[in-house]
Short mmCIF file of N, CA and C and ligand atoms in Angstrom, two decimals:
data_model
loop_
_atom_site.label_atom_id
_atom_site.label_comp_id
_atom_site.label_asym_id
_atom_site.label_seq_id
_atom_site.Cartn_x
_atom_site.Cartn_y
_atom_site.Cartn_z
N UNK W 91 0.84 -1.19 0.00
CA UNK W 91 0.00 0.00 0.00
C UNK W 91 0.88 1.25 0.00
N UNK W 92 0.54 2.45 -0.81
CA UNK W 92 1.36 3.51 -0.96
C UNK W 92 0.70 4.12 0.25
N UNK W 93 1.57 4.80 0.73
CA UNK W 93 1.53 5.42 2.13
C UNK W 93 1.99 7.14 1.59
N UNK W 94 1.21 8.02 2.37
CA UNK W 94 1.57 9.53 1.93
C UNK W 94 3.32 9.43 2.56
N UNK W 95 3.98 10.11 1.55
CA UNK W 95 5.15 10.72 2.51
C UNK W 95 4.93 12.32 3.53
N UNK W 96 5.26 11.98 4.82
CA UNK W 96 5.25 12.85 6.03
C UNK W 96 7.01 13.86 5.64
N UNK W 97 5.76 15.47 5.32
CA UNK W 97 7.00 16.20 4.78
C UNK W 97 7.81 17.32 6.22
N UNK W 98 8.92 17.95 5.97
CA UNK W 98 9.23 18.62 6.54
C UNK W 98 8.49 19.08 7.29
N UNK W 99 8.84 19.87 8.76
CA UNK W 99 7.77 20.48 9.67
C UNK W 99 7.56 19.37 10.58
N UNK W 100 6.84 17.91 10.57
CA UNK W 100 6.26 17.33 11.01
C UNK W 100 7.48 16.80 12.32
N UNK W 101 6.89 16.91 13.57
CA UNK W 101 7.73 16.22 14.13
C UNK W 101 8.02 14.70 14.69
N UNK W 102 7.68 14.34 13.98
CA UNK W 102 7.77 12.97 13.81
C UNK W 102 9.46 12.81 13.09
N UNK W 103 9.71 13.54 12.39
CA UNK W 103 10.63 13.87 11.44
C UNK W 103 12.16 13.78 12.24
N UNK W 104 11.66 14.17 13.63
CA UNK W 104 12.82 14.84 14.29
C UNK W 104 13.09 14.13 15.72
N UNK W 105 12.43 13.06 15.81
CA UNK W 105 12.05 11.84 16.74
C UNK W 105 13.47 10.65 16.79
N UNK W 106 14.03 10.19 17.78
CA UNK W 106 14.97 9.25 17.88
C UNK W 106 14.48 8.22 17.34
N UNK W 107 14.43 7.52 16.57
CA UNK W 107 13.41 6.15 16.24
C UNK W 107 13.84 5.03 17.37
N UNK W 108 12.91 4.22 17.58
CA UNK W 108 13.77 2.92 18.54
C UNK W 108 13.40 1.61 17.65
N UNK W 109 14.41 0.93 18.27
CA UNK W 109 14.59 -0.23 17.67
C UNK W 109 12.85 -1.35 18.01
N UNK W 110 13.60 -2.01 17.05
CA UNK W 110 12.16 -3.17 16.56
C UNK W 110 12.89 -4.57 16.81
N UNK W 111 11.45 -5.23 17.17
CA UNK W 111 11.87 -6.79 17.45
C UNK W 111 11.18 -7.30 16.13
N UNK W 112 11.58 -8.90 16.42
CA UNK W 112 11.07 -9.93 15.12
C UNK W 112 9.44 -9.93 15.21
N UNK W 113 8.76 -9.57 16.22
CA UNK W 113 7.42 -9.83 16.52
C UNK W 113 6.88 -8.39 16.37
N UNK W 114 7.45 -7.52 16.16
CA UNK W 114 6.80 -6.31 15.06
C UNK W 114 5.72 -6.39 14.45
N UNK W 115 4.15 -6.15 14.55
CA UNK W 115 3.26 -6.26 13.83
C UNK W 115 3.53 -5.91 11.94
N UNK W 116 3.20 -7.16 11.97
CA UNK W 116 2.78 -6.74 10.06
C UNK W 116 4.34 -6.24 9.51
N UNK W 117 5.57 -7.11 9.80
CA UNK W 117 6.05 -6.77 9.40
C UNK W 117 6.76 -6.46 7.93
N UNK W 118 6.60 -7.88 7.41
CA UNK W 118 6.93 -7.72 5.78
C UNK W 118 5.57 -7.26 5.28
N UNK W 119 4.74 -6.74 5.94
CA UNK W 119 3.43 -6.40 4.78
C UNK W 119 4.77 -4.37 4.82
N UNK W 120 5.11 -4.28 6.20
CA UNK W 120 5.55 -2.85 6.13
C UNK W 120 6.23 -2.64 5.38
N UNK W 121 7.69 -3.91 5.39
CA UNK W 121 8.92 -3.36 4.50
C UNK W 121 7.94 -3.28 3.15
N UNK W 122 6.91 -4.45 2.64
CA UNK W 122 6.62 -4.01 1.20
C UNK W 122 5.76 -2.61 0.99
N UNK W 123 5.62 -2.15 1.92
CA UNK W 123 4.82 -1.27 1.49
C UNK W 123 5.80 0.51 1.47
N UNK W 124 6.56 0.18 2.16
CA UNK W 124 7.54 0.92 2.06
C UNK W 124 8.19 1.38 0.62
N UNK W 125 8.87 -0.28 -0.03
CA UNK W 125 9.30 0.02 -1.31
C UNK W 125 8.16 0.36 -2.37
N UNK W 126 6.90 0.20 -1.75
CA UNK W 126 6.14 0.23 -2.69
C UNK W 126 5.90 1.79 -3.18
N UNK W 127 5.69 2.65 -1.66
CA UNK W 127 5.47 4.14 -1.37
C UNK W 127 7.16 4.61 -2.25
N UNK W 128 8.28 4.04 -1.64
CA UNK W 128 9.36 5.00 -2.10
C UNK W 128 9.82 4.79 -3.90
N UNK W 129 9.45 3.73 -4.54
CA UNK W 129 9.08 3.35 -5.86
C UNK W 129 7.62 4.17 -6.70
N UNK W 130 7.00 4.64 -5.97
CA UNK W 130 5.73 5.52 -6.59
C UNK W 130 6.27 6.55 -6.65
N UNK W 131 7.21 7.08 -5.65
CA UNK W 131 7.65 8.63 -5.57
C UNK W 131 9.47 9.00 -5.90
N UNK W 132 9.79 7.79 -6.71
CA UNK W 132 10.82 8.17 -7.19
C UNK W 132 12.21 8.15 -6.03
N UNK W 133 11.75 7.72 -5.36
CA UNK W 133 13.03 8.07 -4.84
C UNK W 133 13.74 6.63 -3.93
N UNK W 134 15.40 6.79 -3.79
CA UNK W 134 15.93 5.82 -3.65
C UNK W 134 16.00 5.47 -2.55
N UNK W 135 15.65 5.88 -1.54
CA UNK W 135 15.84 5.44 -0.16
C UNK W 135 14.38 6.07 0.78
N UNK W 136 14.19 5.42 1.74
CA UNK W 136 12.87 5.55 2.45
C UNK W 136 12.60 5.41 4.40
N UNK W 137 13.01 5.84 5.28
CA UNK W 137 13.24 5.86 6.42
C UNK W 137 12.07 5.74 7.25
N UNK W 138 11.39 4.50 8.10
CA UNK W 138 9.95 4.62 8.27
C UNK W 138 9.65 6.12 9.23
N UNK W 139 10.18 6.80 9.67
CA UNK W 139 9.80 7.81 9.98
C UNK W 139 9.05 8.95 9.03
N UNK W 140 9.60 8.84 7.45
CA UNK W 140 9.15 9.93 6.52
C UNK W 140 7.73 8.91 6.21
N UNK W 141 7.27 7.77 7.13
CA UNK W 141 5.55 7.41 6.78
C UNK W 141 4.66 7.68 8.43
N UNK W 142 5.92 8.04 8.95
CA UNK W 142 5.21 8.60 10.53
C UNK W 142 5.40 7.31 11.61
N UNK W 143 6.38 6.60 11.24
CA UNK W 143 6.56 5.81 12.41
C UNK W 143 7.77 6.14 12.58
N UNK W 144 7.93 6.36 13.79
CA UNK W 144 9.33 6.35 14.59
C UNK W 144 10.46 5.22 14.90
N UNK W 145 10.65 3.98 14.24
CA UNK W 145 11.19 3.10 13.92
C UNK W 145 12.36 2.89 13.24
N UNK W 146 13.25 2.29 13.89
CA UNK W 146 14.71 1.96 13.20
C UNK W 146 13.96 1.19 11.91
N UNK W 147 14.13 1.55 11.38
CA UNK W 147 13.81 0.45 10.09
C UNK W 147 13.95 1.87 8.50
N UNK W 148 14.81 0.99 7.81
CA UNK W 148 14.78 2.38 6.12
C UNK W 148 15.10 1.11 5.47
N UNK W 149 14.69 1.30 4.14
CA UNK W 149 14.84 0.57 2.89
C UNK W 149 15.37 1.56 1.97
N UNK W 150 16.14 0.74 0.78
CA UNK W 150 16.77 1.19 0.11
C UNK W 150 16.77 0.58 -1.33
N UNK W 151 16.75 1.34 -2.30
CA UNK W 151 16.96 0.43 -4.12
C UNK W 151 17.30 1.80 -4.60
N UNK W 152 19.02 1.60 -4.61
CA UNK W 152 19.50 2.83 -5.57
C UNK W 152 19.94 2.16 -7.03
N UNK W 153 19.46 1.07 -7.21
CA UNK W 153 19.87 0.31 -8.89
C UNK W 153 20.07 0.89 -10.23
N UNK W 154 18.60 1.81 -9.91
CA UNK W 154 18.24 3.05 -11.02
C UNK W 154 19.74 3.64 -10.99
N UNK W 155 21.03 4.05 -10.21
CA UNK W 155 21.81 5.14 -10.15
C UNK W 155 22.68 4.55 -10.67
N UNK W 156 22.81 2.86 -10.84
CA UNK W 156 23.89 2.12 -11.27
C UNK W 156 24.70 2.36 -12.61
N UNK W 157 23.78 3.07 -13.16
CA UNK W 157 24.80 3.59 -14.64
C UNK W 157 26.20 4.62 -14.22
N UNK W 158 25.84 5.18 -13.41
CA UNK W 158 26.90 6.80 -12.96
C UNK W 158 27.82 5.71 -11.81
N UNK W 159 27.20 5.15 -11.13
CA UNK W 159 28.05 4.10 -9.93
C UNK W 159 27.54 2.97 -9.85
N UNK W 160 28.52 2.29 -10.71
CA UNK W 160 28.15 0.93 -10.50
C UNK W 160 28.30 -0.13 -9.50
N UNK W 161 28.47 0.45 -8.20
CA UNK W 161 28.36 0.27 -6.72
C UNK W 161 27.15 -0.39 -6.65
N UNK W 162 26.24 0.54 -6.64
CA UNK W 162 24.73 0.51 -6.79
C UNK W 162 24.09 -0.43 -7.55
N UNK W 163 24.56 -1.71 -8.17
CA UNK W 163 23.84 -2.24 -8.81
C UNK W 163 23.46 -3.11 -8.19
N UNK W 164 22.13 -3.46 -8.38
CA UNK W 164 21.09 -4.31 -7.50
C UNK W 164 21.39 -4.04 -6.23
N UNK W 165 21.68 -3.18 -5.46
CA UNK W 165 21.28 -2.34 -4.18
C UNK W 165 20.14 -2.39 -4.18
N UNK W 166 19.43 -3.08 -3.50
CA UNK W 166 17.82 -2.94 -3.11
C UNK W 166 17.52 -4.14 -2.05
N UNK W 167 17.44 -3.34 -0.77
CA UNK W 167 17.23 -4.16 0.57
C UNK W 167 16.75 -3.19 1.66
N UNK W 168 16.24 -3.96 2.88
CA UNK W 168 15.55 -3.02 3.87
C UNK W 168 17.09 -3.33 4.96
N UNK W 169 16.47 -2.72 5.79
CA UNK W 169 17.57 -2.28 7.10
C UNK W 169 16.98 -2.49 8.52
N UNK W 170 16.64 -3.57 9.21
CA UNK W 170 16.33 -2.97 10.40
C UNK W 170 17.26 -2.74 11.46
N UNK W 171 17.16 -1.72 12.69
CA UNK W 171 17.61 -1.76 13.74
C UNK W 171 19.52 -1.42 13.45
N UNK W 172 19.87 -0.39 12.36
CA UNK W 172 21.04 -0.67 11.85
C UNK W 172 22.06 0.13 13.06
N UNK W 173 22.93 0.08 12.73
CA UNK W 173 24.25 0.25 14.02
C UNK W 173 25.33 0.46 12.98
N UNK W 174 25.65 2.28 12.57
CA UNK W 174 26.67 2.77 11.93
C UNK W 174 28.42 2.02 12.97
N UNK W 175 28.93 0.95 12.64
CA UNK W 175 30.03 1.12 13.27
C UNK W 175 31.26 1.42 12.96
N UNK W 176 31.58 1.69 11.93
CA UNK W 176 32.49 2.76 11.34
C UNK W 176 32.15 3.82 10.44
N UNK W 177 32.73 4.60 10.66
CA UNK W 177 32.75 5.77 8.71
C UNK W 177 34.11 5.65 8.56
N UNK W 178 34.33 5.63 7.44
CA UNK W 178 35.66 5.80 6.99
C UNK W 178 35.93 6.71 5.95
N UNK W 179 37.22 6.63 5.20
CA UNK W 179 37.66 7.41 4.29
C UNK W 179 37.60 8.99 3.92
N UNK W 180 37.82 8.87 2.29
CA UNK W 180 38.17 10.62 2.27
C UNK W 180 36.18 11.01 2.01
N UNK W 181 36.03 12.21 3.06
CA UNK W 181 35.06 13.18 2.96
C UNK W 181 34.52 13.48 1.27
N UNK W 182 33.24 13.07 0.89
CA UNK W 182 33.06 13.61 -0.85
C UNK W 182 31.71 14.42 -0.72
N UNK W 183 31.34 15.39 -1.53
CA UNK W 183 30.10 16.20 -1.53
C UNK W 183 29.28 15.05 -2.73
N UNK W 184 27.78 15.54 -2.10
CA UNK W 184 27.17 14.75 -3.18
C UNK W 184 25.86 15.59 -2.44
N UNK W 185 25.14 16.05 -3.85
CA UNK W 185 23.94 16.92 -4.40
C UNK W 185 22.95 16.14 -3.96
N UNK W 186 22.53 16.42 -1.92
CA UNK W 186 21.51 15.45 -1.87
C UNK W 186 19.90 15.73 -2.12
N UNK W 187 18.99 14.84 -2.13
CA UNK W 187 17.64 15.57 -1.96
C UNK W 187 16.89 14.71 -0.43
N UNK W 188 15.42 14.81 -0.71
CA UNK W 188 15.28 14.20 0.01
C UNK W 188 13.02 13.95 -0.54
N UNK W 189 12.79 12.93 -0.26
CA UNK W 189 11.21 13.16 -0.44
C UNK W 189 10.43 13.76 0.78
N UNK W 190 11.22 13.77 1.82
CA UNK W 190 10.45 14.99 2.48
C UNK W 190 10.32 16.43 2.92
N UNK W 191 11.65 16.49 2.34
CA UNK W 191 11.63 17.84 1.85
C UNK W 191 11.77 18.39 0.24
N UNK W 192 10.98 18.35 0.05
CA UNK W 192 10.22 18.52 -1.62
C UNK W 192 10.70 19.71 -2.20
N UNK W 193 11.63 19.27 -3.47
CA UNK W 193 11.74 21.09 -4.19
C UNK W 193 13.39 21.26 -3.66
N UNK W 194 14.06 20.91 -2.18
CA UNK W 194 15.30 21.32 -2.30
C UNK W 194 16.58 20.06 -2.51
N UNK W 195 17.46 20.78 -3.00
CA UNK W 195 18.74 19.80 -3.12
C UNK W 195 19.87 20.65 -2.61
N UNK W 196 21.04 20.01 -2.07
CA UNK W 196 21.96 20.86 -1.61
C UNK W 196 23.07 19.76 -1.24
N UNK W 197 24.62 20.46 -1.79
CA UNK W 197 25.49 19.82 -1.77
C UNK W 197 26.20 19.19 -0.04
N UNK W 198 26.17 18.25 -0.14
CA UNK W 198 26.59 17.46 1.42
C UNK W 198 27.81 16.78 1.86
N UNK W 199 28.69 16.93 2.49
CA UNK W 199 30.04 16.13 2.63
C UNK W 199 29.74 15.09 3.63
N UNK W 200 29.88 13.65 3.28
CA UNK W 200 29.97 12.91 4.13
C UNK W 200 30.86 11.62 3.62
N UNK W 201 31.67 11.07 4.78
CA UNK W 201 32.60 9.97 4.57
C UNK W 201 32.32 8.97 3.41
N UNK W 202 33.21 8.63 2.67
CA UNK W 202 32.97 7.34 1.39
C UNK W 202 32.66 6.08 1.60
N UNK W 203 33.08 5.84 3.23
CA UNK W 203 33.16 4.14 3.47
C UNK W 203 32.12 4.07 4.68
N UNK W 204 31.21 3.25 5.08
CA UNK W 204 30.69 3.02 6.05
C UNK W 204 30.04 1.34 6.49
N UNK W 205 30.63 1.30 7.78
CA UNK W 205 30.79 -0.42 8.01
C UNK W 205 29.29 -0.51 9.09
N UNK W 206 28.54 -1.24 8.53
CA UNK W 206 27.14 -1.11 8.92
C UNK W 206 26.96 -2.34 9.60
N UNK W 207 26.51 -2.46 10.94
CA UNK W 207 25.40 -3.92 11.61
C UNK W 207 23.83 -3.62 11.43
N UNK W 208 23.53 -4.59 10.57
CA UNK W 208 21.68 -4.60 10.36
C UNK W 208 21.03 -5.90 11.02
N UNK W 209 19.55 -5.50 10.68
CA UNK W 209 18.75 -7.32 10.64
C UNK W 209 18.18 -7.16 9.40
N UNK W 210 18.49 -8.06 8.88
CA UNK W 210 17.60 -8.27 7.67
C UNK W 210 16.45 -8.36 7.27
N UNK W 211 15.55 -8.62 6.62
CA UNK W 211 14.06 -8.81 6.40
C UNK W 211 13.67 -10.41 7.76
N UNK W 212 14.51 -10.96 7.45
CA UNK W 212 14.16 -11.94 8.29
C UNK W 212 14.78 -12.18 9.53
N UNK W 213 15.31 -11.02 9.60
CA UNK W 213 15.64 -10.47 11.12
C UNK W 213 17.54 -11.48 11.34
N UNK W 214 18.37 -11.50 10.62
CA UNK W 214 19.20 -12.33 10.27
C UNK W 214 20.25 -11.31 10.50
N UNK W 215 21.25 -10.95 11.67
CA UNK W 215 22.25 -10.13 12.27
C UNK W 215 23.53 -10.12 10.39
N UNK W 216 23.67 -9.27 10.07
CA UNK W 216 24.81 -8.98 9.16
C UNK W 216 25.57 -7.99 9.60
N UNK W 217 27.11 -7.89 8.99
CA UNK W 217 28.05 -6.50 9.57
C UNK W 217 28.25 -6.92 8.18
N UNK W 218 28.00 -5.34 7.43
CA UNK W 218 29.04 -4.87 5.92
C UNK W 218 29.66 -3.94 5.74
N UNK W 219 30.43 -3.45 4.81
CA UNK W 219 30.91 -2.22 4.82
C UNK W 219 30.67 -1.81 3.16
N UNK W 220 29.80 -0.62 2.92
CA UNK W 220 29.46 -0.29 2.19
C UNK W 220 30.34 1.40 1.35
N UNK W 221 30.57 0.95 0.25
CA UNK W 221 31.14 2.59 -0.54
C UNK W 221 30.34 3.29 -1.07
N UNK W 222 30.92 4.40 -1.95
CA UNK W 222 30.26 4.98 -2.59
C UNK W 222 28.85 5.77 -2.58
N UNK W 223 27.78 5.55 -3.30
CA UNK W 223 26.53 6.14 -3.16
C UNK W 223 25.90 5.13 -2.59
N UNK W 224 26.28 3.92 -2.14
CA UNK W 224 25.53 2.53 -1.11
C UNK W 224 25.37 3.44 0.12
N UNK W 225 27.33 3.87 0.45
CA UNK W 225 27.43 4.67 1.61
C UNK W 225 26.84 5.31 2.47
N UNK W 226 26.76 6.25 0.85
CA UNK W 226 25.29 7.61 0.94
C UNK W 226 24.50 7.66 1.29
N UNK W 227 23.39 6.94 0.70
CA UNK W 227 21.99 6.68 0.83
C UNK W 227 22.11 6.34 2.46
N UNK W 228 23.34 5.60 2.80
CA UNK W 228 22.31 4.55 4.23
C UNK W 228 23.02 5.39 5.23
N UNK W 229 23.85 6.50 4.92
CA UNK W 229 24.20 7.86 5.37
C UNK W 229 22.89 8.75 5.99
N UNK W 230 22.12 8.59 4.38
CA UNK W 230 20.86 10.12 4.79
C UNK W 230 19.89 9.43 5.26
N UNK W 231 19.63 7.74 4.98
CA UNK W 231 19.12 7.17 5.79
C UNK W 231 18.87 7.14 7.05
N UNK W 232 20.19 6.58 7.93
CA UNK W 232 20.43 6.49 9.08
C UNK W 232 20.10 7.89 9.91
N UNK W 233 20.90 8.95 8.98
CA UNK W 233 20.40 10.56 9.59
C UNK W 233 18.69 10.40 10.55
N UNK W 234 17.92 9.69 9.80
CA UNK W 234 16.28 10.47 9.65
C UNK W 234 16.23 8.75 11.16
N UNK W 235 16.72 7.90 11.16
CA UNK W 235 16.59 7.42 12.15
C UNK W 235 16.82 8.42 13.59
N UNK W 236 17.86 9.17 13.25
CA UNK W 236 18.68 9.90 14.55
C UNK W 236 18.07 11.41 14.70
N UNK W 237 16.31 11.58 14.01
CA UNK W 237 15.75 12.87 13.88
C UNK W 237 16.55 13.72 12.90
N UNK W 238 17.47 13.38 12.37
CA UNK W 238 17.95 14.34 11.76
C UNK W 238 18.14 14.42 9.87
N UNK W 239 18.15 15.75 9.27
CA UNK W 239 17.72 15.99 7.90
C UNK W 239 18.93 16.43 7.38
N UNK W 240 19.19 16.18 5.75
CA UNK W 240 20.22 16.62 5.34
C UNK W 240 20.32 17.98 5.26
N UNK W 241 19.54 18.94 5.39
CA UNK W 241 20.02 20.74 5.43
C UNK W 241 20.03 20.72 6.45
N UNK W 242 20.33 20.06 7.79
CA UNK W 242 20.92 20.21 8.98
C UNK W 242 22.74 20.24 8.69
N UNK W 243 22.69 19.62 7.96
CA UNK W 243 24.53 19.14 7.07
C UNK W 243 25.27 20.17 6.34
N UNK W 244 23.89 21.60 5.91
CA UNK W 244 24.75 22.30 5.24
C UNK W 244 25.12 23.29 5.75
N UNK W 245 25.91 24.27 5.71
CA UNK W 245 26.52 25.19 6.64
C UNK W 245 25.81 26.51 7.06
N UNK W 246 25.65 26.69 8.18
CA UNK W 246 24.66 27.93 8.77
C UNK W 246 24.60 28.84 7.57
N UNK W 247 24.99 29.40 7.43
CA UNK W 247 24.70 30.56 6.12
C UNK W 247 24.16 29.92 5.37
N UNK W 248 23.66 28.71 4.44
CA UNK W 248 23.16 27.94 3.43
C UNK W 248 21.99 27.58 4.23
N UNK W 249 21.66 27.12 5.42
CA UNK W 249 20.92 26.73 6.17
C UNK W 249 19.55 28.00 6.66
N UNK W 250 20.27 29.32 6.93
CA UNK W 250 19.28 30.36 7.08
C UNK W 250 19.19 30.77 5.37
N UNK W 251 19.55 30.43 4.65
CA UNK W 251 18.95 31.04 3.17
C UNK W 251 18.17 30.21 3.31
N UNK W 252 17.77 29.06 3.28
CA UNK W 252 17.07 28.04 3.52
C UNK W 252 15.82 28.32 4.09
N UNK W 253 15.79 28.99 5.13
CA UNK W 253 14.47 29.08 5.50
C UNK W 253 12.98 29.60 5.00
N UNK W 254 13.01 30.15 4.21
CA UNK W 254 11.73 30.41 3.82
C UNK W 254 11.08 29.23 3.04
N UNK W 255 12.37 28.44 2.67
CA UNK W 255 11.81 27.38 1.24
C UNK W 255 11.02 26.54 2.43
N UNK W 256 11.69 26.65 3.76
CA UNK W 256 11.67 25.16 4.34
C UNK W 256 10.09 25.24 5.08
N UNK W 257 9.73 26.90 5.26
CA UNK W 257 8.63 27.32 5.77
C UNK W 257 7.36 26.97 4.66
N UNK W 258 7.29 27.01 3.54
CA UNK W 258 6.73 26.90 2.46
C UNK W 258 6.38 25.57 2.61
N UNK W 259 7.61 24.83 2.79
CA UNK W 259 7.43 23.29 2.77
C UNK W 259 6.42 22.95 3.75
N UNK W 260 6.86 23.51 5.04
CA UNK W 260 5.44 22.94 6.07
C UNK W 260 4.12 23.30 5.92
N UNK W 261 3.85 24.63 5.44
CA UNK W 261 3.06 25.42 5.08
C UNK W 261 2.14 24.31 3.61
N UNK W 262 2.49 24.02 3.16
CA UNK W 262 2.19 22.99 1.85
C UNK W 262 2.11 23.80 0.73
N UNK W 263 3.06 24.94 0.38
CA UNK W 263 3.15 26.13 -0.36
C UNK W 263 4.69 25.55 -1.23
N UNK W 264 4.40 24.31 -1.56
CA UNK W 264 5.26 23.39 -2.98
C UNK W 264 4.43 22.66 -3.77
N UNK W 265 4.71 22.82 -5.16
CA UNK W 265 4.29 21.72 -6.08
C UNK W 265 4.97 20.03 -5.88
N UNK W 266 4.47 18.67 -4.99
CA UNK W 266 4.86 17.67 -5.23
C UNK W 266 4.05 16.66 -6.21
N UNK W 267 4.40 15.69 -6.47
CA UNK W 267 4.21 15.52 -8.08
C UNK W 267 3.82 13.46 -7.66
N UNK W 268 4.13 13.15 -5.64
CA UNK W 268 3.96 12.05 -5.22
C UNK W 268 2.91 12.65 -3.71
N UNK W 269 2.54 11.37 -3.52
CA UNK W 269 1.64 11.52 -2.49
C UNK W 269 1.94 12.16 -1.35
N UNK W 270 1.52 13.14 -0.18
CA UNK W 270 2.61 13.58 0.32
C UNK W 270 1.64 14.30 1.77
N UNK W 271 2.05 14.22 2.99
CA UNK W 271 1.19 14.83 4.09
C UNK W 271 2.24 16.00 4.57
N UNK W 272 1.48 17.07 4.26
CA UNK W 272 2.10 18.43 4.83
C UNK W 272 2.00 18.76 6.21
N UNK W 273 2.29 19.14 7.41
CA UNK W 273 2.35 19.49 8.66
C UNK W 273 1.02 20.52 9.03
N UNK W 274 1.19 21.82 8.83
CA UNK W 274 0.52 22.86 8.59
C UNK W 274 -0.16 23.40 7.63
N UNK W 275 -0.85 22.58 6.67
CA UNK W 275 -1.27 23.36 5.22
C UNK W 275 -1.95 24.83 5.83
NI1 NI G 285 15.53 11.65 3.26
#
């Protein structure tokens, strides 16, 4: 089931998520409905908080990006309960967006390498270490687990130009083009 995406403003957005057990109601009906919502709206990664649950849990299918990084190919899996335990390497900018905040993009520096502990769909303990735009994604991912958004990342002066767009955003004063629950219309 496509689920509205919960946009900027909302504080749900800005919530610690907590971790999930195997006895999670409805759980693979969630992860599918997840890819189902972040596949309607274009976009590569999906954090259950941007559907209003406060939950360690994000899915991911950046495959589509595999032509530019072929890192990314067949990248497409959920995440529960994940545990960043390293970042590594050299710092790279990359032009992020986000589906809940609709309309902006803005350049972001974050580490190339990151060594991740998840559960899998079937709740199955893995440690990987992921590059590139894999990195990324489970970068801006993980962010929205920890309440936090990528124009939190960009530098105060970029951040107060920012504000009116971001007021607009809660306000529901953007054209989005996917299903989408505004805070304050
Ligand atoms: Ni996001």
């Amino acid at each position: 089931m496509i689920k509205p995406i919960i946009a900027y403003g909302n504080p749900v957005l800005r919530k610690v998520a907590q971790p999930i057990d195997a006895s999670y109601p409805q759980l693979k009906e969630l992860v599918a409905s997840m890819f189902e919502t972040m596949e309607a709206s274009d976009g590569v990664g999906l954090a259950a908080p941007q559907i209003g649950l406060a939950i360690r849990l994000f899915v991911i299918d950046a495959s589509s990006m595999s032509e530019d990084y072929p890192e990314a190919q067949d990248f497409k899996r959920a995440f529960i309960n994940p545990r960043i335990v390293e970042e590594k390497g050299e710092e790279w900018y990359f032009n992020e967006g986000c589906l809940s905040v609709p309309g902006i993009r803005e350049d972001v520096s974050r580490k190339s390498i990151v060594v991740l502990e998840y559960y899998d769909e079937s709740f199955t303990k893995k440690t990987e270490e992921f590059t590139g735009i894999c990195a990324r994604v489970i970068q801006h991912e993980y962010d929205h687990l920890e309440g936090k958004l990528f124009v939190d990342r960009v530098n105060p002066l970029k951040k107060r130009l920012l504000q009116g767009r971001l007021q607009n955003i809660e306000k529901g004063k953007v054209p989005v083009q996917y299903k989408i629950k505004f805070y304050n219309p």
